[in-house]
mmCIF file with all atom_site columns, C-alpha atoms in Angstrom:
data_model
loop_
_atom_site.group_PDB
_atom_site.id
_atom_site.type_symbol
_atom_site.label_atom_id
_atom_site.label_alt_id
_atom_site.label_comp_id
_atom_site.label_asym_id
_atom_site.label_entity_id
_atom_site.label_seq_id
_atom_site.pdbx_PDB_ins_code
_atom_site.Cartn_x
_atom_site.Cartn_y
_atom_site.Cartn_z
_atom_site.occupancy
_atom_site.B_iso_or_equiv
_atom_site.pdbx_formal_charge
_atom_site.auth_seq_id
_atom_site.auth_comp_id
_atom_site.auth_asym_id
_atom_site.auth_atom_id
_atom_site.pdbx_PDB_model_num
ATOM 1   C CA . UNK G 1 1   ? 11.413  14.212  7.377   1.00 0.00 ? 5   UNK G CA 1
ATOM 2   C CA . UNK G 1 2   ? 9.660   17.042  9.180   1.00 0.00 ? 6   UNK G CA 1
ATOM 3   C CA . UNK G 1 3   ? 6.754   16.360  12.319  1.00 0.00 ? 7   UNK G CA 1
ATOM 4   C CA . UNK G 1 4   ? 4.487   17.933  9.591   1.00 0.00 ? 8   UNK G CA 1
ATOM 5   C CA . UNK G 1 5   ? 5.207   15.464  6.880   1.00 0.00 ? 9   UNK G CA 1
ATOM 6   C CA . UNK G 1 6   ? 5.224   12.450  9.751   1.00 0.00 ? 10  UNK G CA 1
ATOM 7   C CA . UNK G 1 7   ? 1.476   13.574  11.224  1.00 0.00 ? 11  UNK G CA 1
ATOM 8   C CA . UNK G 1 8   ? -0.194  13.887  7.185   1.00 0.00 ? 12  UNK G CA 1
ATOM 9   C CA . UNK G 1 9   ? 1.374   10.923  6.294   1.00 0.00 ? 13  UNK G CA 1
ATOM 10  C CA . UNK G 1 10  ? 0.251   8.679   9.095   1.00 0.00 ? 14  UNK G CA 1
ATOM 11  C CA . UNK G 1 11  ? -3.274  10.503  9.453   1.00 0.00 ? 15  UNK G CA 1
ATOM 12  C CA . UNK G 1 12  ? -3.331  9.795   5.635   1.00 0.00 ? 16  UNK G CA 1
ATOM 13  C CA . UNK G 1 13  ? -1.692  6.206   5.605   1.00 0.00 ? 17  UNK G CA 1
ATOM 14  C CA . UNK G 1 14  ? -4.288  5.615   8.764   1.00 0.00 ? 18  UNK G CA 1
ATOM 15  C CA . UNK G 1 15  ? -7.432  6.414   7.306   1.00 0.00 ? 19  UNK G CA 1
ATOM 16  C CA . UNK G 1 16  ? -6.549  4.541   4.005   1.00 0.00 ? 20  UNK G CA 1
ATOM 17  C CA . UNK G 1 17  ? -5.999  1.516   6.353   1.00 0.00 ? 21  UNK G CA 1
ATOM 18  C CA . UNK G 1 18  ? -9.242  2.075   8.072   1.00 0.00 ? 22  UNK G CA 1
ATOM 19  C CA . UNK G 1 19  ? -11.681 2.732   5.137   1.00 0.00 ? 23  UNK G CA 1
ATOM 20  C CA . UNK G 1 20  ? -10.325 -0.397  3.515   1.00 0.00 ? 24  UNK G CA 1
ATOM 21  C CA . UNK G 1 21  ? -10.807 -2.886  6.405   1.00 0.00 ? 25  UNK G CA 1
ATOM 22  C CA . UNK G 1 22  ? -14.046 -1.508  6.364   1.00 0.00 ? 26  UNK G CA 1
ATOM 23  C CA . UNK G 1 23  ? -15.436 -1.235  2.768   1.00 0.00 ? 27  UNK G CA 1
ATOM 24  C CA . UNK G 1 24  ? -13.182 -5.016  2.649   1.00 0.00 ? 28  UNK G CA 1
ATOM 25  C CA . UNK G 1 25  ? -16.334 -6.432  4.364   1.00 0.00 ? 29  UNK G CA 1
ATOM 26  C CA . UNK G 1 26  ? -18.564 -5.062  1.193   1.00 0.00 ? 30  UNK G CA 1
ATOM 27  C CA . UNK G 1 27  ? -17.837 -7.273  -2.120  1.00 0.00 ? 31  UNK G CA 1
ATOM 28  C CA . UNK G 1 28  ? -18.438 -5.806  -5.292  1.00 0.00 ? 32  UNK G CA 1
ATOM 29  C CA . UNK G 1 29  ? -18.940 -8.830  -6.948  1.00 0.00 ? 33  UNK G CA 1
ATOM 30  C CA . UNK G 1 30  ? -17.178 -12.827 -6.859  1.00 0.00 ? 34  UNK G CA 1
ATOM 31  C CA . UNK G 1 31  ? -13.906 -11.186 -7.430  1.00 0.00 ? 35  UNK G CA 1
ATOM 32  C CA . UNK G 1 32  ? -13.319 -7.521  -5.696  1.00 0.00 ? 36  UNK G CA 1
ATOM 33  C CA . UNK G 1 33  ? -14.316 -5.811  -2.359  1.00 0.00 ? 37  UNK G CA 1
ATOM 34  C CA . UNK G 1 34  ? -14.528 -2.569  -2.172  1.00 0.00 ? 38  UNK G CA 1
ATOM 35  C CA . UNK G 1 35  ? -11.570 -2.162  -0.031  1.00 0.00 ? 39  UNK G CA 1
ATOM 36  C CA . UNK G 1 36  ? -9.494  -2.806  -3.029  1.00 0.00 ? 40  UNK G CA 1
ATOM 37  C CA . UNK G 1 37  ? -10.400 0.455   -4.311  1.00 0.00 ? 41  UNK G CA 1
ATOM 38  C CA . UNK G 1 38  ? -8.467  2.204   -1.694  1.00 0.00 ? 42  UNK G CA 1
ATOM 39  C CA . UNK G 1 39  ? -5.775  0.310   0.140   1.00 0.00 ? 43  UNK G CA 1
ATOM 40  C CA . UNK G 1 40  ? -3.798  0.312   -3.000  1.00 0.00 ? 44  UNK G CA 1
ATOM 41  C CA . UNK G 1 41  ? -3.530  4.145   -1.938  1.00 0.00 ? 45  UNK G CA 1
ATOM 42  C CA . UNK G 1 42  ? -0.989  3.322   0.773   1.00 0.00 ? 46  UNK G CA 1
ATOM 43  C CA . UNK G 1 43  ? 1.629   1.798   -1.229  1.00 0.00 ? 47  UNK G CA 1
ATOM 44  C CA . UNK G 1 44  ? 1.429   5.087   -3.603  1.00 0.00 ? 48  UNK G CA 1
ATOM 45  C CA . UNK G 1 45  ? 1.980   7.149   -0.485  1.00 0.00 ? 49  UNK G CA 1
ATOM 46  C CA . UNK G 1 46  ? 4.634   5.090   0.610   1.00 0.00 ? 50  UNK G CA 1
ATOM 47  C CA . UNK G 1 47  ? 6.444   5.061   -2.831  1.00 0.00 ? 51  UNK G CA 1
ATOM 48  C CA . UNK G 1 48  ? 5.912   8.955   -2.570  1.00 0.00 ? 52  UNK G CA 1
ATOM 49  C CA . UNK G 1 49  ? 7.507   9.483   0.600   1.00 0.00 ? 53  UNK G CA 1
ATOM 50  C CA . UNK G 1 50  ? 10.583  6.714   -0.456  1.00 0.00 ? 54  UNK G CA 1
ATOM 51  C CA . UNK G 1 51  ? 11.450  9.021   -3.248  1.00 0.00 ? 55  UNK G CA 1
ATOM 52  C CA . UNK G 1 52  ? 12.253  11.924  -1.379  1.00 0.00 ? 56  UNK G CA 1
ATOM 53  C CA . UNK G 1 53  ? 13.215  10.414  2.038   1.00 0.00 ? 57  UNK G CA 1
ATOM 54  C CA . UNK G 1 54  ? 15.161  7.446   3.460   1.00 0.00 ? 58  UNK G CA 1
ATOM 55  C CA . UNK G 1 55  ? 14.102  3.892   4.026   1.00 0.00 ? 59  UNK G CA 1
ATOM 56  C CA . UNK G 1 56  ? 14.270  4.429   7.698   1.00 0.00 ? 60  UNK G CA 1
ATOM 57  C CA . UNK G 1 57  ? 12.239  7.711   7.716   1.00 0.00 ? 61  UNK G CA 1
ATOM 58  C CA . UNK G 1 58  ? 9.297   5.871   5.164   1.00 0.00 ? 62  UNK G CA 1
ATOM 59  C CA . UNK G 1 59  ? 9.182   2.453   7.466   1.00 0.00 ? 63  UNK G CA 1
ATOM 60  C CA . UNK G 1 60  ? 8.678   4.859   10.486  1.00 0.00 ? 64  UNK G CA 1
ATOM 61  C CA . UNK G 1 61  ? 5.784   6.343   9.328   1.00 0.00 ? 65  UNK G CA 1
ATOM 62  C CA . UNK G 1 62  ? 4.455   3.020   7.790   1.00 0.00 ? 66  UNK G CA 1
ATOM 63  C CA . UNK G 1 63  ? 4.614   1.617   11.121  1.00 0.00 ? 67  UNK G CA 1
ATOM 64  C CA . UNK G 1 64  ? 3.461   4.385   13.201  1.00 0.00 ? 68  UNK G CA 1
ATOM 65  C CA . UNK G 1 65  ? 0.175   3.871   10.711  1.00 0.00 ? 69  UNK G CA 1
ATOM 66  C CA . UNK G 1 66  ? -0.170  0.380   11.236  1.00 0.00 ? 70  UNK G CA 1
ATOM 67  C CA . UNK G 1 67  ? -0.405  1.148   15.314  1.00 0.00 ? 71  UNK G CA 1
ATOM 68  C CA . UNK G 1 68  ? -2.787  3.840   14.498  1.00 0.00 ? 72  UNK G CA 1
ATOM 69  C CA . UNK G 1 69  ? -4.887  1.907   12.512  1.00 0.00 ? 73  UNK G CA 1
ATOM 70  C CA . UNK G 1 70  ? -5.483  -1.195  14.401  1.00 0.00 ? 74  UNK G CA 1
ATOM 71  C CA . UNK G 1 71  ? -8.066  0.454   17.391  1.00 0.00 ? 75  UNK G CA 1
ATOM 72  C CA . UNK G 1 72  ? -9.966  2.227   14.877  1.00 0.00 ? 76  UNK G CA 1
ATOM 73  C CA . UNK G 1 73  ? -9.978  -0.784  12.473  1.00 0.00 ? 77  UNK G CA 1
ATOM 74  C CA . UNK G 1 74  ? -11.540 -3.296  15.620  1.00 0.00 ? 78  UNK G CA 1
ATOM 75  C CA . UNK G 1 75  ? -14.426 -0.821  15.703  1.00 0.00 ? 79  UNK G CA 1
ATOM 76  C CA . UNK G 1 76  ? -15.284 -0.960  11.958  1.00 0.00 ? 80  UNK G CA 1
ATOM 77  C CA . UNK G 1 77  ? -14.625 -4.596  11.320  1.00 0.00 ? 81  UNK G CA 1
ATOM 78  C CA . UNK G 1 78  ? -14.851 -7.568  12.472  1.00 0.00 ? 82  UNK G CA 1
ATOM 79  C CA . UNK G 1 79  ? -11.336 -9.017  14.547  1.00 0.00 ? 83  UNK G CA 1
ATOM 80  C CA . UNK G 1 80  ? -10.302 -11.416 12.130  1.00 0.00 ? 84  UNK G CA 1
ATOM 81  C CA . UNK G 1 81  ? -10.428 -8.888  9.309   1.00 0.00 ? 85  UNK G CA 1
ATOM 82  C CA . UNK G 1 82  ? -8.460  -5.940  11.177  1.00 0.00 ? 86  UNK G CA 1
ATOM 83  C CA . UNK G 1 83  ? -6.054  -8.703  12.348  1.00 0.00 ? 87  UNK G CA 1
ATOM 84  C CA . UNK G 1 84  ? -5.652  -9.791  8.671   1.00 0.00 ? 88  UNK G CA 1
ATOM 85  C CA . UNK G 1 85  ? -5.216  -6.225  7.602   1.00 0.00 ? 89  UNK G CA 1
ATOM 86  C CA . UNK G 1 86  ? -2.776  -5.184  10.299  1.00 0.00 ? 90  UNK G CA 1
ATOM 87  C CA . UNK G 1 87  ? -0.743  -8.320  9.435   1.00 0.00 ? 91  UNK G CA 1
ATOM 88  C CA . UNK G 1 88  ? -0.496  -7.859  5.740   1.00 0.00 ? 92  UNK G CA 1
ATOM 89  C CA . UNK G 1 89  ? 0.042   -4.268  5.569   1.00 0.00 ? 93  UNK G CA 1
ATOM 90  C CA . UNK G 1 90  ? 2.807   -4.668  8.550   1.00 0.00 ? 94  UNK G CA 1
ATOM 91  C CA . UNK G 1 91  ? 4.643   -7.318  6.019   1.00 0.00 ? 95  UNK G CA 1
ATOM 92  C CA . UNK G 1 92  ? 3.818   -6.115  3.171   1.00 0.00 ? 96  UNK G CA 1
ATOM 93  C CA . UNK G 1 93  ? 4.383   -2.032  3.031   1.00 0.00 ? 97  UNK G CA 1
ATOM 94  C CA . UNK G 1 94  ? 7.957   -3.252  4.746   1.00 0.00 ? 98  UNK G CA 1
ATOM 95  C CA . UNK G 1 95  ? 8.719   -5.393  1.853   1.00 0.00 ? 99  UNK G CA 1
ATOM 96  C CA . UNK G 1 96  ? 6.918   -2.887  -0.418  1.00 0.00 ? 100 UNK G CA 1
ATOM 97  C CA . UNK G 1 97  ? 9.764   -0.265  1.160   1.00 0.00 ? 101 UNK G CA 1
ATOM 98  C CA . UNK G 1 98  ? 12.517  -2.613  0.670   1.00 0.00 ? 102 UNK G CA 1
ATOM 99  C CA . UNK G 1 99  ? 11.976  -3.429  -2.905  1.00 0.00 ? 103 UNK G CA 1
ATOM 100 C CA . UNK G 1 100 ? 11.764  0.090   -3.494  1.00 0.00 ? 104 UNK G CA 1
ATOM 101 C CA . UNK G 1 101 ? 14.961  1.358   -2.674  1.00 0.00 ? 105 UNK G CA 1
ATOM 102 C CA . UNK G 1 102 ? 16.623  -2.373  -4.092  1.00 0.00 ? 106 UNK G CA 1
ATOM 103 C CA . UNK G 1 103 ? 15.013  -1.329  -7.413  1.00 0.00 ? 107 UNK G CA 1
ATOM 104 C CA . UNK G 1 104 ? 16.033  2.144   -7.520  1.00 0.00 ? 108 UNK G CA 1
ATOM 105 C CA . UNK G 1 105 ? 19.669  1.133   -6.011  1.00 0.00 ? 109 UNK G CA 1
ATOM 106 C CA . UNK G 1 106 ? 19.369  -1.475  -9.142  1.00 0.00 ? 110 UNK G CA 1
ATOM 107 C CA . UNK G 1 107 ? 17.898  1.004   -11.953 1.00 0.00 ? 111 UNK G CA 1
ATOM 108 C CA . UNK G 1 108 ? 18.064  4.455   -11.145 1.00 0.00 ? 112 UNK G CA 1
ATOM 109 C CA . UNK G 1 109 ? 17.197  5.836   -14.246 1.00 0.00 ? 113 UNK G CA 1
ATOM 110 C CA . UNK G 1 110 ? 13.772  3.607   -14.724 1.00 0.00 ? 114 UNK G CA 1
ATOM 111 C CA . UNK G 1 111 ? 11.525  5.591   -11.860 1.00 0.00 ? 115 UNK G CA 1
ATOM 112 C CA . UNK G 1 112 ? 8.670   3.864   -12.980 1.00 0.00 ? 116 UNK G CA 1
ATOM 113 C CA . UNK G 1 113 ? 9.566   0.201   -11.974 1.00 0.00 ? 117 UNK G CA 1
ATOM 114 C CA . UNK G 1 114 ? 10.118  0.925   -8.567  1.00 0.00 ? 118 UNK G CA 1
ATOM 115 C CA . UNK G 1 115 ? 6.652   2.310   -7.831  1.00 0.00 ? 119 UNK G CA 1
ATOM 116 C CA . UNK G 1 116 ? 4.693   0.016   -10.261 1.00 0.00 ? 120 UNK G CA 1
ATOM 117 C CA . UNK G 1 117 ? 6.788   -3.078  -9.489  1.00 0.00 ? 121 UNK G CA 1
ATOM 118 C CA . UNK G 1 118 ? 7.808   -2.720  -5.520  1.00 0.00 ? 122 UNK G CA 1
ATOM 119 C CA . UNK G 1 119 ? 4.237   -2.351  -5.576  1.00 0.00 ? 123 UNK G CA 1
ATOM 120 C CA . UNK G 1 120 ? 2.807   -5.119  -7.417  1.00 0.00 ? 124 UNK G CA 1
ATOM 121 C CA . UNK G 1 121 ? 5.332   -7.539  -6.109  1.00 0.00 ? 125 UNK G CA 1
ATOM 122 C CA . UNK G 1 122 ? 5.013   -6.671  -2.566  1.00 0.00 ? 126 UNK G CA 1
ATOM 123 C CA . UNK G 1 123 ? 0.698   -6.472  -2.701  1.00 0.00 ? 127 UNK G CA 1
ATOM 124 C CA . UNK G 1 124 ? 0.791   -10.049 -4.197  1.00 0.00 ? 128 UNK G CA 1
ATOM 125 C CA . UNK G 1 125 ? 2.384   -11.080 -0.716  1.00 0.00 ? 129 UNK G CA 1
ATOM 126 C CA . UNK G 1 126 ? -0.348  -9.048  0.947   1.00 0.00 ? 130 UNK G CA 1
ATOM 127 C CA . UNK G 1 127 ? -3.219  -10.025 -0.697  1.00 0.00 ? 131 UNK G CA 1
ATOM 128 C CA . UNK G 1 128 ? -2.372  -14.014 0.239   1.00 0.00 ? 132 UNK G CA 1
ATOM 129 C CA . UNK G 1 129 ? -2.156  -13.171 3.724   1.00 0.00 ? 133 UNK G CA 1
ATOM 130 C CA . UNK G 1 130 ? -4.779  -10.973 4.146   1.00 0.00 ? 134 UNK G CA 1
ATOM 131 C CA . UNK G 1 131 ? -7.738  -12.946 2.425   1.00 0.00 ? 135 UNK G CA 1
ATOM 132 C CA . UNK G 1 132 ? -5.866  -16.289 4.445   1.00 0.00 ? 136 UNK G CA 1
ATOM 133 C CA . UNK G 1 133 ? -6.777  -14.764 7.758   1.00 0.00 ? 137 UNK G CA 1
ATOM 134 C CA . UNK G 1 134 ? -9.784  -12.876 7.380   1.00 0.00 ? 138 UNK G CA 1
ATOM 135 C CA . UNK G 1 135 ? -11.715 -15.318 5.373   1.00 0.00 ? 139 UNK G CA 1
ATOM 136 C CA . UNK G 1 136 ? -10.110 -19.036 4.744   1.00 0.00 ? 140 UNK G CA 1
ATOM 137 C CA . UNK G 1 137 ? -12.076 -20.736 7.500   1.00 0.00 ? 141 UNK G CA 1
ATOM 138 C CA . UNK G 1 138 ? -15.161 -18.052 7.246   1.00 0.00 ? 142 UNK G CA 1
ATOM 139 C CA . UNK G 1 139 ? -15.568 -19.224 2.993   1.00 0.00 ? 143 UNK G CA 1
ATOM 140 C CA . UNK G 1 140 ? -15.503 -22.164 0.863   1.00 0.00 ? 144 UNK G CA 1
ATOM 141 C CA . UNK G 1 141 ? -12.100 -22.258 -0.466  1.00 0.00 ? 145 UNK G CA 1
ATOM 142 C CA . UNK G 1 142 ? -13.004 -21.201 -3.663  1.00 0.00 ? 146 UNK G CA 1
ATOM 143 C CA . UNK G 1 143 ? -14.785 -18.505 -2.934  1.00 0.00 ? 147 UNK G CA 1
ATOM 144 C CA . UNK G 1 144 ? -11.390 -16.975 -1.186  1.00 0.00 ? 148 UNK G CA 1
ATOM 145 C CA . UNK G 1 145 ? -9.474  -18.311 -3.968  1.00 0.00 ? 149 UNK G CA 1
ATOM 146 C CA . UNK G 1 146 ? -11.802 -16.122 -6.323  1.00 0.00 ? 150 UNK G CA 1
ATOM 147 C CA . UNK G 1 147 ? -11.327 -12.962 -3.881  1.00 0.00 ? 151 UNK G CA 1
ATOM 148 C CA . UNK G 1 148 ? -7.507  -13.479 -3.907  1.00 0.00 ? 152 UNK G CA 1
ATOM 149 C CA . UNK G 1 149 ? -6.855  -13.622 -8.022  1.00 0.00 ? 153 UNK G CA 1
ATOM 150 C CA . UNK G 1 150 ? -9.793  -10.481 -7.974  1.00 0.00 ? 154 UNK G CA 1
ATOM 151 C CA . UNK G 1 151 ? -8.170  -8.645  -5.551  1.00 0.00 ? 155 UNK G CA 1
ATOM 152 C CA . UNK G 1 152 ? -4.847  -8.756  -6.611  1.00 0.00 ? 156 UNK G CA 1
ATOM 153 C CA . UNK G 1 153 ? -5.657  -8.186  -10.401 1.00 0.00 ? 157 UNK G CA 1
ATOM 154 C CA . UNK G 1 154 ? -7.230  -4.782  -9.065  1.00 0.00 ? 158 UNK G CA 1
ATOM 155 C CA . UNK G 1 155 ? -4.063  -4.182  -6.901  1.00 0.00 ? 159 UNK G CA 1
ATOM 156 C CA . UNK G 1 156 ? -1.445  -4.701  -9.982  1.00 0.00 ? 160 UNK G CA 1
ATOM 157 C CA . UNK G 1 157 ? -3.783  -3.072  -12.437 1.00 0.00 ? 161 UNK G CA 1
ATOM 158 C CA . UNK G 1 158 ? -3.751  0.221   -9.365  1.00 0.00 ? 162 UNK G CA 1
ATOM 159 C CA . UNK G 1 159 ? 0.439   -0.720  -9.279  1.00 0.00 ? 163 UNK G CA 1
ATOM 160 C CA . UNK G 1 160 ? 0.769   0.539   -12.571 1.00 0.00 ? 164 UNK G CA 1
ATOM 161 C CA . UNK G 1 161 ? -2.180  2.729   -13.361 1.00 0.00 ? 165 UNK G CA 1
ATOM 162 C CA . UNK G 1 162 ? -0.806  4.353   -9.854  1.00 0.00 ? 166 UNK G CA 1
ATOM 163 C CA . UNK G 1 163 ? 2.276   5.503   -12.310 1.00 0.00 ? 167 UNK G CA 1
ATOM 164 C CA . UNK G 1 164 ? 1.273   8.757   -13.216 1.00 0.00 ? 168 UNK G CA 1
ATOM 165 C CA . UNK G 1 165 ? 0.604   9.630   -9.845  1.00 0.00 ? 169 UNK G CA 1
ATOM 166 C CA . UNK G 1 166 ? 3.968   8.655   -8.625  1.00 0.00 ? 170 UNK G CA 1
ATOM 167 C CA . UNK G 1 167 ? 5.747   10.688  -11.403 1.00 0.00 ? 171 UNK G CA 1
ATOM 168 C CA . UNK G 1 168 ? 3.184   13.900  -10.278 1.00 0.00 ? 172 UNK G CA 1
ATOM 169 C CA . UNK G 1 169 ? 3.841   13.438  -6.576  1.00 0.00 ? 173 UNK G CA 1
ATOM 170 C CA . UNK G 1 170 ? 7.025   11.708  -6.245  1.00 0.00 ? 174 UNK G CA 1
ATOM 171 C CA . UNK G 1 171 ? 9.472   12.655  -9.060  1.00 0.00 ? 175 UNK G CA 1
ATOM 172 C CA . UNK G 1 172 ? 7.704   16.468  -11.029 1.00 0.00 ? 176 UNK G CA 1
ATOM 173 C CA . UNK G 1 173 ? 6.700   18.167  -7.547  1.00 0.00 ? 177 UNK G CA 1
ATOM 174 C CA . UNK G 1 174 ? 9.831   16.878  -5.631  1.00 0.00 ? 178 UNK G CA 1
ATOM 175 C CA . UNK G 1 175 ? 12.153  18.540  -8.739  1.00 0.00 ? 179 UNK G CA 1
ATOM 176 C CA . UNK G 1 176 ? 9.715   21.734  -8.451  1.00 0.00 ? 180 UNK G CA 1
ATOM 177 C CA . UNK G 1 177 ? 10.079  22.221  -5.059  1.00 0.00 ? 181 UNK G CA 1
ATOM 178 C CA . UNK G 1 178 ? 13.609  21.082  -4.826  1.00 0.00 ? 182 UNK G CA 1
ATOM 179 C CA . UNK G 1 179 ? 13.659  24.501  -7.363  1.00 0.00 ? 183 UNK G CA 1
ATOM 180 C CA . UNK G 1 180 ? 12.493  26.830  -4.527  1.00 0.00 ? 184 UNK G CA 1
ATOM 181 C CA . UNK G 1 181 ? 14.615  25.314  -2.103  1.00 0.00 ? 185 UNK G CA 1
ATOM 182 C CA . UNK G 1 182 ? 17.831  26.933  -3.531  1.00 0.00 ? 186 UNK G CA 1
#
């Protein structure tokens, strides 16, 4: 992986972080936050950068965007939320990562289960922690229980309605390129 593709992805991965511990604090209704509207984002650009480079390479730049993020995210939101982000997304994208490349080590051939379900497996895990620590002894228990089963049904309706996307970015553009690269 080039510096190049390193700096956009982590700029990219960073501000996703960022806006969504942000627009997190903003609910849409009983069930979503706005931040669910964009931190799906970062799993997409992680399953991106998995297709065309190694699992070392990918959890390098996930990590170097959860460091970047964490500063920024203090100033926008409150502790308990950027802590709550930084901790999911630090488990999570890992595992999201991981179950990538089992998948595609498992079925090669079906590209889109290991974007839609590395991603929808791995933001169920990151959806309990996160809305644990940011908001389980700030809200009734309900009321987080309600964010949680909202949340995530926004994240794994984004895990597969992210599909097209993946197939764009990570499989049609990598084979077009890889054409120009001869």
């Amino acid at each position: 992986m080039s510096k190049v593709v390193i700096i956009v992805s982590v700029m990219i991965f960073t501000t996703l972080i960022v806006a969504s511990n942000y627009l997190v604090q903003f609910p849409i209704n009983d069930f979503f936050t706005f931040g669910a509207l964009t931190y799906p984002f970062t799993f997409l650009l992680a399953d991106i950068l998995a297709e065309k480079y190694n699992k070392q390479e990918v959890l390098k730049v996930v990590r170097i965007g959860i460091i970047c993020a964490f500063v920024p995210s203090l100033f926008l939101s409150v502790f308990r939320i950027a802590l709550a982000s930084i901790s999911a997304f630090f488990v999570s994208q890992q595992l999201d990562v991981y179950a990538f490349y089992w998948i595609k080590s498992k079925f090669p051939k079906i590209w889109w289960l290991r974007s839609a379900g590395s991603t929808a497996f791995s933001q169920a895990l990151d959806t309990m922690i996160f809305f644990h620590i940011a908001f389980l002894f700030v809200m009734p228990w309900t009321s987080v229980l309600m964010l949680i089963i909202g949340d995530y049904l926004m994240k794994f309706i984004f895990a597969f309605t992210n599909t097209p996307f993946f197939y764009l970015f990570g499989i049609r553009m990598q084979k077009f390129l890889g054409v120009f690269a001869r």
